[in-house]
Amino acid sequence: MFRKLALLLIVIAVVVPAIAIRAQSSDVSGKIVVWGWTAAIRDTLEAAGVLSAFNEAYPNVEVEIVYYPPADVYTNLPLALTAGEGACDVCLVEDSHLSEFVHLGGLADLTEWVTPYLPITNAYRWPNAELDGRYYGMPWDSGPVVMYYRRDVLDMAGLPSDPEAVSEMVATWDGYLDMCRTIKEETGFYCFAHNKANNYGRLYEMILWQQGLGYYDRETGEITVNSPENVATLELLGKFWEEDLVTDNLEWTDAWYAEFAALPEEGGTPVATLIEASWMDVFLKSWIAPGTEGLWGVAYMPAVKEGQVRASNDGGSAFVIPEQSQNKEAAWAFIQFAVGTEESQIAMFRQSGFVPALETTYDDPAFAEPDPFFAGQQTKLIYADVVHKIPDGTVYGPNYSMMNGAVSVAIQSYASGQMSAQEALDLAAEEIAANLE
């Protein structure tokens, strides 16, 4: 362990200054077109001053930003990669889709450029950017999963609301289930939202990931969606449905938002918790739960079994360069400046709270700042601790969209009582196998 830590420190000491020097080079020129969505590019990268700083450092590079919603990126990018024309020079891609594009082909090999970052970036981020030992993406932010909770609801239920005590109370999913029962009995409020009819498996995938599970075996390619561990995970979630501890509201709908912003003293019925990635931090405080400053806390997510990992991932994003780009050097200069330097990553972290995949940022004072929205809790220290512990899961991958679709139908069938978890996931495995033939 000591040797590994010493090696990491040597790498950081030797490699990072070299990276910083390269990032200051102004010998690069040309025009690049960048595709990405507004929350990441306009509201974070540009708002944090990173684009203007890049323009100063690289005065001979012209940057044109084209804003696309993620869905449009996932339509336009594969079409352009397949056609061999029409792509941008730099594209932002969510990790859930990265491996699909890597396996589709048409992305530039970034191996030589990203190699210095391999030992100083979250290790679990690289498998989805890699194919046959070569790397085709550069990670930006990661998605460490925690448990957000309402302090006022736990107080009403007679439960401890201090973050450390709450983390201990929900040390396992069984402990979380007990806490949810108490909240329902004492307040009448539900514990979290978990829709049945349109469930698309987001929470289910987080629990798989924290166990190092997923939909396939990375080494053999074997489909694992109906493994005993996957079935047990779905049955674990089923307990919350069976005991009527969750609402039926679907994520990212008005009814879902209203549960987070509700105030009991005004007759509202808030949900008590939300297990989600750290990027939810800025969404809660900015537009989902206005008027609730000081009422929230952050705890570690439950482990499936006592002593197991209390860390998972949801989301994360990376930059790629299409092979057809005529200005790859300028494209890489932009990517490296934006997400490969500590200064830019910390500036964007302060702007939007997106946790950098670049691990050399984690000792920055920004991570220790108390947050008034969370009653002065140093929430970002938990995010940095969790992101180090995320195991390598096989939820995302070259066939993620298809596999997620089949598993979502299985979850909905199980939730509605049409079939058992085993039967539903067996059917999903058959569908996936047929699609892969």
Short mmCIF file of C-alpha atoms in Angstrom, two decimals:
data_model
loop_
_atom_site.label_atom_id
_atom_site.label_comp_id
_atom_site.label_asym_id
_atom_site.label_seq_id
_atom_site.Cartn_x
_atom_site.Cartn_y
_atom_site.Cartn_z
CA MET A 1 0.00 0.00 0.00
CA PHE A 2 2.80 2.38 0.97
CA ARG A 3 4.67 1.61 -2.25
CA LYS A 4 1.54 2.35 -4.31
CA LEU A 5 1.00 5.64 -2.50
CA ALA A 6 4.67 6.61 -2.92
CA LEU A 7 4.46 5.80 -6.64
CA LEU A 8 1.33 7.92 -7.02
CA LEU A 9 3.03 10.85 -5.29
CA ILE A 10 6.04 10.51 -7.60
CA VAL A 11 3.76 10.42 -10.62
CA ILE A 12 1.91 13.51 -9.44
CA ALA A 13 5.16 15.34 -8.68
CA VAL A 14 6.77 14.52 -12.02
CA VAL A 15 3.88 14.31 -14.44
CA VAL A 16 1.57 17.13 -13.38
CA PRO A 17 4.11 19.98 -13.85
CA ALA A 18 4.82 18.63 -17.33
CA ILE A 19 1.09 18.62 -18.07
CA ALA A 20 0.75 22.17 -16.81
CA ILE A 21 3.62 23.31 -19.05
CA ARG A 22 2.04 21.71 -22.11
CA ALA A 23 -1.27 23.38 -21.28
CA GLN A 24 0.40 26.81 -21.48
CA SER A 25 1.70 26.27 -25.00
CA SER A 26 0.41 28.81 -27.50
CA ASP A 27 1.92 27.20 -30.58
CA VAL A 28 -1.40 25.67 -31.57
CA SER A 29 -3.72 27.35 -34.10
CA GLY A 30 -6.90 26.80 -36.09
CA LYS A 31 -10.66 26.67 -35.56
CA ILE A 32 -12.48 24.00 -33.58
CA VAL A 33 -16.21 23.31 -33.23
CA VAL A 34 -17.38 21.98 -29.86
CA TRP A 35 -20.67 20.14 -29.31
CA GLY A 36 -22.19 19.98 -25.84
CA TRP A 37 -25.23 20.85 -23.75
CA THR A 38 -25.88 24.14 -21.99
CA ALA A 39 -25.66 22.95 -18.35
CA ALA A 40 -22.12 21.73 -18.93
CA ILE A 41 -20.69 24.11 -21.53
CA ARG A 42 -22.54 27.43 -21.10
CA ASP A 43 -23.50 27.23 -17.41
CA THR A 44 -20.27 25.61 -16.22
CA LEU A 45 -17.28 25.80 -18.56
CA GLU A 46 -18.07 29.27 -19.88
CA ALA A 47 -19.58 30.64 -16.66
CA ALA A 48 -16.48 29.58 -14.71
CA GLY A 49 -14.27 31.60 -17.06
CA VAL A 50 -12.51 28.55 -18.49
CA LEU A 51 -13.34 29.37 -22.12
CA SER A 52 -12.11 32.95 -21.83
CA ALA A 53 -8.94 31.73 -20.07
CA PHE A 54 -8.38 29.25 -22.91
CA ASN A 55 -8.81 32.03 -25.46
CA GLU A 56 -6.11 34.04 -23.68
CA ALA A 57 -3.74 31.06 -23.45
CA TYR A 58 -4.39 30.01 -27.05
CA PRO A 59 -5.00 33.24 -29.00
CA ASN A 60 -4.55 31.45 -32.31
CA VAL A 61 -7.34 28.95 -31.69
CA GLU A 62 -10.92 29.97 -32.55
CA VAL A 63 -13.61 28.07 -30.62
CA GLU A 64 -17.19 27.79 -31.89
CA ILE A 65 -19.64 26.28 -29.40
CA VAL A 66 -22.73 24.50 -30.75
CA TYR A 67 -25.28 23.72 -28.06
CA TYR A 68 -27.12 20.44 -28.40
CA PRO A 69 -29.27 18.69 -25.79
CA PRO A 70 -27.73 15.29 -24.95
CA ALA A 71 -30.39 13.50 -27.01
CA ASP A 72 -29.39 15.49 -30.11
CA VAL A 73 -25.71 14.73 -29.49
CA TYR A 74 -26.56 11.03 -29.41
CA THR A 75 -28.39 11.34 -32.71
CA ASN A 76 -25.95 13.58 -34.59
CA LEU A 77 -22.62 12.16 -33.41
CA PRO A 78 -23.14 8.52 -34.47
CA LEU A 79 -24.63 9.66 -37.80
CA ALA A 80 -21.55 11.78 -38.47
CA LEU A 81 -19.15 9.06 -37.31
CA THR A 82 -20.83 6.53 -39.58
CA ALA A 83 -20.98 8.88 -42.56
CA GLY A 84 -17.36 9.98 -42.09
CA GLU A 85 -18.31 13.65 -42.33
CA GLY A 86 -20.27 16.32 -40.50
CA ALA A 87 -18.83 15.80 -37.05
CA CYS A 88 -17.42 18.45 -34.76
CA ASP A 89 -13.83 18.65 -33.47
CA VAL A 90 -14.69 18.13 -29.79
CA CYS A 91 -17.82 16.47 -28.39
CA LEU A 92 -19.04 16.07 -24.83
CA VAL A 93 -20.47 12.61 -24.14
CA GLU A 94 -22.07 11.15 -21.02
CA ASP A 95 -20.30 8.05 -19.73
CA SER A 96 -23.46 6.01 -20.26
CA HIS A 97 -22.96 6.43 -24.04
CA LEU A 98 -19.17 6.65 -24.27
CA SER A 99 -18.43 2.96 -24.76
CA GLU A 100 -21.09 2.69 -27.48
CA PHE A 101 -19.32 5.38 -29.52
CA VAL A 102 -15.87 3.91 -28.84
CA HIS A 103 -17.02 0.55 -30.22
CA LEU A 104 -18.87 2.19 -33.13
CA GLY A 105 -15.54 3.53 -34.42
CA GLY A 106 -14.69 6.92 -35.85
CA LEU A 107 -13.18 8.48 -32.72
CA ALA A 108 -9.56 9.62 -32.59
CA ASP A 109 -7.09 7.55 -30.58
CA LEU A 110 -6.11 9.77 -27.63
CA THR A 111 -3.82 7.24 -25.96
CA GLU A 112 -0.61 9.25 -26.25
CA TRP A 113 -2.30 12.37 -24.87
CA VAL A 114 -4.24 10.80 -21.97
CA THR A 115 -1.53 8.40 -20.78
CA PRO A 116 -0.10 10.91 -18.22
CA TYR A 117 -3.60 11.16 -16.75
CA LEU A 118 -4.21 7.44 -16.27
CA PRO A 119 -2.72 7.25 -12.73
CA ILE A 120 -4.24 10.55 -11.52
CA THR A 121 -7.82 10.10 -12.76
CA ASN A 122 -10.57 7.98 -11.15
CA ALA A 123 -9.62 4.47 -12.23
CA TYR A 124 -13.21 3.31 -12.77
CA ARG A 125 -13.62 5.95 -15.51
CA TRP A 126 -11.18 4.45 -18.00
CA PRO A 127 -12.75 1.09 -19.02
CA ASN A 128 -15.57 2.81 -20.93
CA ALA A 129 -13.02 4.95 -22.84
CA GLU A 130 -10.79 1.99 -23.72
CA LEU A 131 -10.80 -0.55 -26.53
CA ASP A 132 -7.99 -3.03 -27.20
CA GLY A 133 -5.59 -1.11 -24.99
CA ARG A 134 -6.20 2.25 -26.67
CA TYR A 135 -8.10 5.21 -25.17
CA TYR A 136 -10.69 7.34 -26.99
CA GLY A 137 -11.99 9.74 -24.33
CA MET A 138 -10.84 12.10 -21.59
CA PRO A 139 -12.97 12.15 -18.39
CA TRP A 140 -14.35 15.44 -17.07
CA ASP A 141 -16.58 14.89 -14.01
CA SER A 142 -17.53 11.80 -12.02
CA GLY A 143 -20.78 10.80 -10.32
CA PRO A 144 -20.13 9.65 -6.72
CA VAL A 145 -23.43 8.51 -5.21
CA VAL A 146 -24.53 9.60 -1.72
CA MET A 147 -27.78 9.79 0.24
CA TYR A 148 -29.40 13.22 0.45
CA TYR A 149 -31.91 13.52 3.28
CA ARG A 150 -34.26 16.03 4.88
CA ARG A 151 -33.13 16.86 8.42
CA ASP A 152 -36.56 18.26 9.35
CA VAL A 153 -38.34 15.05 8.34
CA LEU A 154 -35.96 12.87 10.35
CA ASP A 155 -36.42 15.20 13.34
CA MET A 156 -40.21 14.85 13.02
CA ALA A 157 -39.81 11.06 13.01
CA GLY A 158 -37.73 11.18 16.20
CA LEU A 159 -34.62 9.98 14.39
CA PRO A 160 -31.11 11.45 14.55
CA SER A 161 -30.45 13.97 11.79
CA ASP A 162 -26.73 14.60 12.25
CA PRO A 163 -24.90 13.38 9.12
CA GLU A 164 -22.56 11.05 10.99
CA ALA A 165 -25.43 9.48 12.95
CA VAL A 166 -27.54 9.14 9.81
CA SER A 167 -24.68 7.43 7.96
CA GLU A 168 -24.41 4.95 10.82
CA MET A 169 -28.20 4.42 10.87
CA VAL A 170 -28.27 3.53 7.15
CA ALA A 171 -25.03 1.52 7.14
CA THR A 172 -26.86 -1.23 5.23
CA TRP A 173 -29.93 -1.38 2.98
CA ASP A 174 -31.68 -3.25 5.80
CA GLY A 175 -30.94 -0.30 8.09
CA TYR A 176 -32.25 2.05 5.41
CA LEU A 177 -35.44 -0.03 5.18
CA ASP A 178 -35.90 0.23 8.96
CA MET A 179 -35.40 3.99 8.85
CA CYS A 180 -37.98 4.32 6.07
CA ARG A 181 -40.50 2.28 8.10
CA THR A 182 -40.05 4.60 11.08
CA ILE A 183 -40.46 7.72 8.96
CA LYS A 184 -43.68 6.39 7.44
CA GLU A 185 -45.06 5.32 10.83
CA GLU A 186 -44.18 8.55 12.64
CA THR A 187 -44.83 11.18 9.96
CA GLY A 188 -46.82 9.53 7.20
CA PHE A 189 -44.20 10.74 4.69
CA TYR A 190 -42.64 8.48 2.09
CA CYS A 191 -38.93 7.72 2.04
CA PHE A 192 -38.12 8.28 -1.64
CA ALA A 193 -39.66 8.18 -5.10
CA HIS A 194 -39.57 4.92 -7.03
CA ASN A 195 -41.93 4.72 -9.97
CA LYS A 196 -43.31 1.36 -11.10
CA ALA A 197 -44.84 1.75 -14.58
CA ASN A 198 -42.00 3.72 -16.21
CA ASN A 199 -39.06 2.79 -14.03
CA TYR A 200 -35.86 2.92 -16.09
CA GLY A 201 -33.57 1.34 -13.54
CA ARG A 202 -31.44 4.25 -12.39
CA LEU A 203 -31.42 3.35 -8.68
CA TYR A 204 -31.21 -0.35 -9.51
CA GLU A 205 -28.09 0.32 -11.58
CA MET A 206 -26.49 2.30 -8.74
CA ILE A 207 -26.93 -0.66 -6.37
CA LEU A 208 -25.51 -3.06 -8.97
CA TRP A 209 -22.52 -0.77 -9.52
CA GLN A 210 -21.72 -0.50 -5.81
CA GLN A 211 -21.39 -4.30 -5.76
CA GLY A 212 -19.10 -4.30 -8.83
CA LEU A 213 -21.94 -5.86 -10.83
CA GLY A 214 -23.70 -4.87 -14.03
CA TYR A 215 -25.24 -6.35 -17.15
CA TYR A 216 -22.31 -8.35 -18.55
CA ASP A 217 -18.90 -9.79 -17.76
CA ARG A 218 -16.23 -7.45 -19.13
CA GLU A 219 -13.75 -10.30 -19.71
CA THR A 220 -15.99 -12.95 -21.24
CA GLY A 221 -18.90 -10.90 -22.57
CA GLU A 222 -21.34 -13.20 -20.75
CA ILE A 223 -24.75 -11.64 -20.04
CA THR A 224 -25.30 -11.32 -16.28
CA VAL A 225 -28.62 -9.45 -16.06
CA ASN A 226 -30.30 -12.53 -14.53
CA SER A 227 -27.45 -13.60 -12.23
CA PRO A 228 -28.41 -14.52 -8.63
CA GLU A 229 -26.84 -11.25 -7.42
CA ASN A 230 -28.83 -9.15 -9.89
CA VAL A 231 -32.07 -10.93 -8.98
CA ALA A 232 -31.38 -10.40 -5.26
CA THR A 233 -30.74 -6.69 -5.90
CA LEU A 234 -34.10 -6.27 -7.63
CA GLU A 235 -35.83 -8.15 -4.82
CA LEU A 236 -34.12 -5.83 -2.34
CA LEU A 237 -35.75 -2.83 -4.01
CA GLY A 238 -39.03 -4.73 -4.12
CA LYS A 239 -39.26 -4.59 -0.31
CA PHE A 240 -39.78 -0.83 -0.46
CA TRP A 241 -42.67 -1.29 -2.91
CA GLU A 242 -44.18 -4.14 -0.90
CA GLU A 243 -44.26 -2.09 2.31
CA ASP A 244 -45.56 1.08 0.59
CA LEU A 245 -42.58 3.18 1.65
CA VAL A 246 -42.04 5.01 -1.65
CA THR A 247 -44.02 7.36 -3.87
CA ASP A 248 -44.80 6.53 -7.49
CA ASN A 249 -43.50 9.77 -8.96
CA LEU A 250 -41.17 9.49 -11.94
CA GLU A 251 -37.81 11.26 -11.88
CA TRP A 252 -37.50 14.65 -13.58
CA THR A 253 -41.22 15.44 -13.49
CA ASP A 254 -43.01 18.31 -11.74
CA ALA A 255 -44.49 15.96 -9.14
CA TRP A 256 -40.99 14.64 -8.35
CA TYR A 257 -39.59 18.14 -7.93
CA ALA A 258 -42.48 19.11 -5.66
CA GLU A 259 -41.61 16.35 -3.19
CA PHE A 260 -38.19 17.85 -2.57
CA ALA A 261 -39.42 21.42 -2.15
CA ALA A 262 -42.41 20.57 0.09
CA LEU A 263 -42.53 22.07 3.59
CA PRO A 264 -44.57 20.26 6.31
CA GLU A 265 -45.44 23.52 8.08
CA GLU A 266 -47.18 24.63 4.89
CA GLY A 267 -49.07 21.38 4.53
CA GLY A 268 -46.55 19.86 2.13
CA THR A 269 -45.58 16.19 2.07
CA PRO A 270 -41.84 15.92 1.41
CA VAL A 271 -39.97 12.72 0.69
CA ALA A 272 -37.27 12.04 3.24
CA THR A 273 -34.33 10.93 1.11
CA LEU A 274 -32.80 10.73 -2.33
CA ILE A 275 -29.97 8.38 -3.29
CA GLU A 276 -28.23 10.01 -6.22
CA ALA A 277 -24.92 11.28 -7.55
CA SER A 278 -23.25 14.45 -6.30
CA TRP A 279 -24.29 16.44 -9.35
CA MET A 280 -27.75 16.55 -7.76
CA ASP A 281 -26.24 18.96 -5.19
CA VAL A 282 -26.40 21.98 -7.48
CA PHE A 283 -29.78 21.00 -8.93
CA LEU A 284 -31.39 20.75 -5.48
CA LYS A 285 -30.15 24.12 -4.33
CA SER A 286 -30.68 25.98 -7.62
CA TRP A 287 -34.08 24.96 -9.02
CA ILE A 288 -35.48 21.68 -7.68
CA ALA A 289 -35.86 22.49 -3.97
CA PRO A 290 -35.99 26.26 -3.57
CA GLY A 291 -36.78 27.51 -0.08
CA THR A 292 -35.31 24.49 1.70
CA GLU A 293 -31.84 25.84 2.51
CA GLY A 294 -30.57 24.44 5.80
CA LEU A 295 -33.03 21.51 5.79
CA TRP A 296 -30.80 19.03 3.93
CA GLY A 297 -27.95 16.73 4.91
CA VAL A 298 -25.66 14.31 3.08
CA ALA A 299 -24.85 10.79 4.30
CA TYR A 300 -23.10 7.78 2.77
CA MET A 301 -25.33 5.46 0.74
CA PRO A 302 -26.18 2.11 2.40
CA ALA A 303 -24.06 -0.99 1.76
CA VAL A 304 -25.82 -4.09 0.50
CA LYS A 305 -24.19 -6.04 3.32
CA GLU A 306 -22.42 -4.80 6.41
CA GLY A 307 -18.81 -3.90 5.69
CA GLN A 308 -19.24 -3.74 1.91
CA VAL A 309 -18.60 -0.69 -0.26
CA ARG A 310 -20.79 2.37 0.31
CA ALA A 311 -19.93 3.99 -3.00
CA SER A 312 -21.39 3.88 -6.49
CA ASN A 313 -21.54 5.94 -9.67
CA ASP A 314 -24.29 7.55 -11.67
CA GLY A 315 -23.44 9.59 -14.76
CA GLY A 316 -20.19 11.36 -15.43
CA SER A 317 -19.03 12.80 -18.74
CA ALA A 318 -16.00 12.84 -21.04
CA PHE A 319 -14.70 14.67 -24.10
CA VAL A 320 -13.95 12.87 -27.39
CA ILE A 321 -12.41 13.94 -30.70
CA PRO A 322 -13.85 12.50 -33.93
CA GLU A 323 -11.19 11.04 -36.20
CA GLN A 324 -12.47 13.21 -39.07
CA SER A 325 -11.45 16.40 -37.23
CA GLN A 326 -8.89 18.36 -39.24
CA ASN A 327 -7.54 20.10 -36.16
CA LYS A 328 -6.95 17.44 -33.53
CA GLU A 329 -4.04 19.23 -31.89
CA ALA A 330 -6.15 22.31 -31.17
CA ALA A 331 -9.04 20.05 -30.10
CA TRP A 332 -6.80 18.27 -27.60
CA ALA A 333 -5.39 21.62 -26.36
CA PHE A 334 -8.98 22.68 -25.58
CA ILE A 335 -9.79 19.42 -23.79
CA GLN A 336 -6.57 19.38 -21.82
CA PHE A 337 -6.97 23.00 -20.77
CA ALA A 338 -10.59 22.47 -19.71
CA VAL A 339 -10.45 19.17 -17.81
CA GLY A 340 -6.75 18.27 -17.56
CA THR A 341 -5.63 21.19 -15.42
CA GLU A 342 -6.39 21.64 -11.74
CA GLU A 343 -7.15 25.36 -12.16
CA SER A 344 -9.92 24.79 -14.72
CA GLN A 345 -11.39 21.80 -12.92
CA ILE A 346 -11.58 23.66 -9.59
CA ALA A 347 -13.09 26.73 -11.26
CA MET A 348 -15.85 24.57 -12.78
CA PHE A 349 -16.28 22.65 -9.53
CA ARG A 350 -16.87 25.94 -7.70
CA GLN A 351 -19.30 27.02 -10.43
CA SER A 352 -21.48 23.92 -10.70
CA GLY A 353 -20.29 21.37 -8.17
CA PHE A 354 -19.33 18.75 -10.76
CA VAL A 355 -16.76 16.53 -8.99
CA PRO A 356 -13.56 16.38 -11.11
CA ALA A 357 -12.31 12.98 -12.23
CA LEU A 358 -8.82 14.52 -11.85
CA GLU A 359 -7.77 13.28 -8.39
CA THR A 360 -5.03 15.87 -7.86
CA THR A 361 -7.78 18.44 -7.21
CA TYR A 362 -9.15 16.78 -4.09
CA ASP A 363 -6.88 18.55 -1.60
CA ASP A 364 -8.01 21.97 -2.84
CA PRO A 365 -9.65 24.13 -0.12
CA ALA A 366 -12.84 24.19 -2.23
CA PHE A 367 -13.59 20.66 -1.03
CA ALA A 368 -13.55 21.69 2.64
CA GLU A 369 -15.91 24.65 2.39
CA PRO A 370 -19.11 24.37 4.46
CA ASP A 371 -22.35 24.60 2.49
CA PRO A 372 -25.26 26.67 3.93
CA PHE A 373 -27.81 24.72 1.88
CA PHE A 374 -26.76 21.62 3.83
CA ALA A 375 -26.77 23.38 7.22
CA GLY A 376 -23.05 24.13 7.04
CA GLN A 377 -22.00 20.52 6.37
CA GLN A 378 -18.73 19.98 4.47
CA THR A 379 -20.51 17.87 1.88
CA LYS A 380 -17.78 17.91 -0.74
CA LEU A 381 -15.42 16.01 1.55
CA ILE A 382 -17.89 13.10 1.39
CA TYR A 383 -18.05 13.34 -2.41
CA ALA A 384 -14.23 13.19 -2.62
CA ASP A 385 -14.12 10.25 -0.22
CA VAL A 386 -16.82 8.31 -2.06
CA VAL A 387 -15.37 8.82 -5.54
CA HIS A 388 -12.13 7.11 -4.46
CA LYS A 389 -14.05 3.97 -3.49
CA ILE A 390 -16.27 3.43 -6.53
CA PRO A 391 -15.69 -0.11 -7.87
CA ASP A 392 -15.49 -1.06 -11.52
CA GLY A 393 -19.06 -1.91 -12.54
CA THR A 394 -20.32 -3.19 -15.88
CA VAL A 395 -23.57 -1.25 -16.09
CA TYR A 396 -22.39 1.00 -18.93
CA GLY A 397 -20.82 -0.63 -21.96
CA PRO A 398 -20.96 -1.00 -25.75
CA ASN A 399 -24.61 -2.14 -25.66
CA TYR A 400 -25.86 -0.12 -22.69
CA SER A 401 -28.91 1.48 -24.31
CA MET A 402 -30.26 -1.86 -25.52
CA MET A 403 -29.51 -3.64 -22.24
CA ASN A 404 -31.00 -0.83 -20.13
CA GLY A 405 -34.16 -0.98 -22.24
CA ALA A 406 -34.63 -4.70 -21.68
CA VAL A 407 -33.89 -4.48 -17.95
CA SER A 408 -36.23 -1.50 -17.52
CA VAL A 409 -39.10 -3.56 -18.91
CA ALA A 410 -38.16 -6.35 -16.49
CA ILE A 411 -38.19 -3.98 -13.52
CA GLN A 412 -41.60 -2.64 -14.57
CA SER A 413 -42.99 -6.17 -14.96
CA TYR A 414 -41.72 -7.15 -11.51
CA ALA A 415 -42.91 -3.91 -9.89
CA SER A 416 -46.42 -4.34 -11.28
CA GLY A 417 -46.62 -7.91 -10.00
CA GLN A 418 -46.78 -9.52 -13.45
CA MET A 419 -43.84 -11.85 -12.73
CA SER A 420 -41.12 -12.60 -10.21
CA ALA A 421 -37.75 -10.86 -10.30
CA GLN A 422 -36.14 -14.04 -11.60
CA GLU A 423 -38.73 -14.50 -14.35
CA ALA A 424 -38.54 -10.86 -15.41
CA LEU A 425 -34.74 -10.77 -15.57
CA ASP A 426 -34.61 -14.17 -17.34
CA LEU A 427 -36.82 -12.67 -20.03
CA ALA A 428 -34.56 -9.61 -20.26
CA ALA A 429 -31.50 -11.85 -20.63
CA GLU A 430 -33.19 -13.77 -23.46
CA GLU A 431 -34.07 -10.54 -25.26
CA ILE A 432 -30.52 -9.18 -24.89
CA ALA A 433 -28.98 -12.45 -26.11
CA ALA A 434 -31.26 -12.40 -29.16
CA ASN A 435 -30.32 -8.80 -29.95
CA LEU A 436 -26.61 -9.64 -29.75
CA GLU A 437 -26.81 -12.58 -32.15
#
